[in-house]
C-alpha positions as CSV (number, residue, x, y, z in Angstrom):
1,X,-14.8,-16.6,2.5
2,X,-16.4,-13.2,2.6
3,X,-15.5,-10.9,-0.5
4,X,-15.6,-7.0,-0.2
5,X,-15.4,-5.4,-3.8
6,X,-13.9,-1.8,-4.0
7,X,-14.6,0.8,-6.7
8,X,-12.0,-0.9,-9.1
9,X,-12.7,-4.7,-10.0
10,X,-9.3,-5.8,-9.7
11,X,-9.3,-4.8,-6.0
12,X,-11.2,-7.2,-3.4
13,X,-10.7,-7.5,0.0
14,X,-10.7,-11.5,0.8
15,X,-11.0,-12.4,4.2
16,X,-9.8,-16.3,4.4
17,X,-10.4,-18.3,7.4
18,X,-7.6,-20.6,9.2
19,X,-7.7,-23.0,11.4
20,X,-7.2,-20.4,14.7
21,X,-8.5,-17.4,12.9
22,X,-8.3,-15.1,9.9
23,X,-5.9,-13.4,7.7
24,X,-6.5,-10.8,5.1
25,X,-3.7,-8.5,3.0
26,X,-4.8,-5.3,1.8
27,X,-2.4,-3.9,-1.1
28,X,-1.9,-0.6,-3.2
29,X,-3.8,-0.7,-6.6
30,X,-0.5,-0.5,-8.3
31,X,-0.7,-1.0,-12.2
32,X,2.7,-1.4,-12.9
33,X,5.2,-3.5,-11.3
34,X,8.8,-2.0,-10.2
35,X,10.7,-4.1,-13.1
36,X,7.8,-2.3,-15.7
37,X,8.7,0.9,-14.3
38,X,12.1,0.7,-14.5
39,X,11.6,-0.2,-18.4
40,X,9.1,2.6,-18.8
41,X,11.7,5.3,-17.4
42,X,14.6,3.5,-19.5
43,X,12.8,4.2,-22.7
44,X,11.6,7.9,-22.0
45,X,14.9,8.6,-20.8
46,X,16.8,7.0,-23.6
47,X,13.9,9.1,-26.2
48,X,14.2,12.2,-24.7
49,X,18.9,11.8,-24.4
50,X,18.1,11.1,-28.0
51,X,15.9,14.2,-29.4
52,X,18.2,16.4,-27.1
53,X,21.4,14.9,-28.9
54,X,19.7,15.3,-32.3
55,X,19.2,19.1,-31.5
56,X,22.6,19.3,-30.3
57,X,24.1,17.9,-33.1
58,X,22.2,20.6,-35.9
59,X,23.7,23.7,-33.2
60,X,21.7,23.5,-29.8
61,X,23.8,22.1,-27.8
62,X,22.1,24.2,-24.9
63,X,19.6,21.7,-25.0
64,X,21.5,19.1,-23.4
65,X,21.6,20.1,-19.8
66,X,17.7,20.7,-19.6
67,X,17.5,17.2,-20.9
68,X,19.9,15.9,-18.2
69,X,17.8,17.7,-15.8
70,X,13.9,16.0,-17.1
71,X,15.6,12.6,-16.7
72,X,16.9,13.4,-13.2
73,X,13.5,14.9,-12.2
74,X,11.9,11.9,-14.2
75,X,13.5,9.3,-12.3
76,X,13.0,10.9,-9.0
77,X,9.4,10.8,-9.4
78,X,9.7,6.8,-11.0
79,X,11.7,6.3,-8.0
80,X,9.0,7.5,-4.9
81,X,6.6,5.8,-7.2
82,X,8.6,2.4,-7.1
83,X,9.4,2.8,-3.3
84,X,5.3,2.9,-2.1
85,X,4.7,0.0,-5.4
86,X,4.7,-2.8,-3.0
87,X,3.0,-1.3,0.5
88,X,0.4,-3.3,1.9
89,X,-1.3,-4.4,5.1
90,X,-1.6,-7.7,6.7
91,X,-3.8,-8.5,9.4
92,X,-4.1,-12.3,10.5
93,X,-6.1,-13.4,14.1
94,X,-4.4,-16.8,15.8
95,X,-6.3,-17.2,18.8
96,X,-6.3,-14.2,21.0
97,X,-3.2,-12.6,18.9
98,X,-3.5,-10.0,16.8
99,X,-0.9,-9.2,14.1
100,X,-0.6,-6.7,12.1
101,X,2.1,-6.2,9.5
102,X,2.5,-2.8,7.6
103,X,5.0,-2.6,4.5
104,X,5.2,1.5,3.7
105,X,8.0,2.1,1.3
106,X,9.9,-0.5,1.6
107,X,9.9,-0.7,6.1
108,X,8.2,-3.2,8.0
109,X,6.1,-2.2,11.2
110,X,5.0,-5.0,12.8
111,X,2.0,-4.7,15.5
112,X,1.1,-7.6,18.1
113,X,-2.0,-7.0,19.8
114,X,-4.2,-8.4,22.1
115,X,-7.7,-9.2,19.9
116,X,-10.4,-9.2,22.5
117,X,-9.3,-6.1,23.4
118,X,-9.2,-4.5,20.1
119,X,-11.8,-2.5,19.0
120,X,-12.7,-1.6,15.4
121,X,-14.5,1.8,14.8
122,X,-15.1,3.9,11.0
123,X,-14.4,7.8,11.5
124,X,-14.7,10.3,8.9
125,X,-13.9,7.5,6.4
126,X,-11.1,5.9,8.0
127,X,-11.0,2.8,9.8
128,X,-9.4,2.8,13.2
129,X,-8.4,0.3,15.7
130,X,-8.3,1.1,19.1
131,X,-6.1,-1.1,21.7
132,X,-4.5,-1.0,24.7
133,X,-1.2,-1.3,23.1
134,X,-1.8,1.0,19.9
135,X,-4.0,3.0,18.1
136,X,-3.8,2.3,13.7
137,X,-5.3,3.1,10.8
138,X,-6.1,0.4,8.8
139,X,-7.1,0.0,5.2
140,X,-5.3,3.3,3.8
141,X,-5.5,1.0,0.1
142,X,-8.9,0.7,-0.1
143,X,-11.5,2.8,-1.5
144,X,-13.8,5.1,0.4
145,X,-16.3,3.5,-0.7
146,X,-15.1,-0.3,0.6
147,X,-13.8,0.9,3.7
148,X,-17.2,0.8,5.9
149,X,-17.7,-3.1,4.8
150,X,-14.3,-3.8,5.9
151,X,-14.4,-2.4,9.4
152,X,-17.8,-4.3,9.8
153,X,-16.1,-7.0,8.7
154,X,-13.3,-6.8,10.2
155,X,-15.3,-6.3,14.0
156,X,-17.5,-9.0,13.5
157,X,-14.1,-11.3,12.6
158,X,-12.4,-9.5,15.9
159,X,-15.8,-10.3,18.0
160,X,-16.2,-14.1,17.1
């Protein structure tokens, strides 16, 4: 099993063997789950209702609506943030198949490829795949800085 490390320690990139292959999943560094988010934006909502209800009790009432207005805006951004929690990649090899599975806010796109066809290339920092059938970008979660080991990687898996 070949390990790539990224700039943060709790991301690695693990290529594991099978028995007609390879697989590897290549998530988001996401440091809170949707559940923790959802708890993070109850209690700063619920603290900032309450201040604004405080004021508006001693004579601002005015205050109210902006408070309405900085949970609204507060949960829209919890919310994108919660959508894009869970995106990840995952390429396995079977033979001469290539799948590729992208989760991106919440959608599935699902690639099937021919791999001795499939070319794997770095460019300006991003790694491409080029085949007959499509043309991705592949590890979008990783660091800069990881993303040259896994396209070598990743070839010399595609090549064997």
């Amino acid at each position: 099993m070949t390990t790539l490390s990224t700039e943060s320690p709790a991301r690695e990139t693990r290529f594991s063997s099978t028995e007609e292959g390879f697989r590897v999943s290549l998530k988001r560094n996401c440091s809170i789950s949707p559940g923790g988010l959802l708890l993070a934006f109850a209690l700063l909502a619920a603290l900032s209702v309450g201040i604004a209800s405080a004021f508006a009790m001693l004579g601002a009432w005015l205050i109210l609506p902006f408070a309405g207005l900085e949970v609204m805006l507060l949960g829209a951004a919890f919310w994108l943030t919660a959508r894009h929690a869970t995106d990840c990649e995952r390429i396995e090899r079977a033979r001469e198949r290539l799948t590729i599975d992208v989760w991106e806010a919440e959608r599935l796109k699902r690639y099937e490829l021919d791999a001795r066809r499939a070319r794997v290339r770095l460019q300006d920092g991003r790694v491409l795949l080029d085949a007959p059938a499509a043309r991705l970008e592949l590890g979008r979660h990783l660091a800069a800085e990881a993303r040259a080991g896994f396209a070598a990687e990743l070839g010399k898996r595609l090549q064997s």
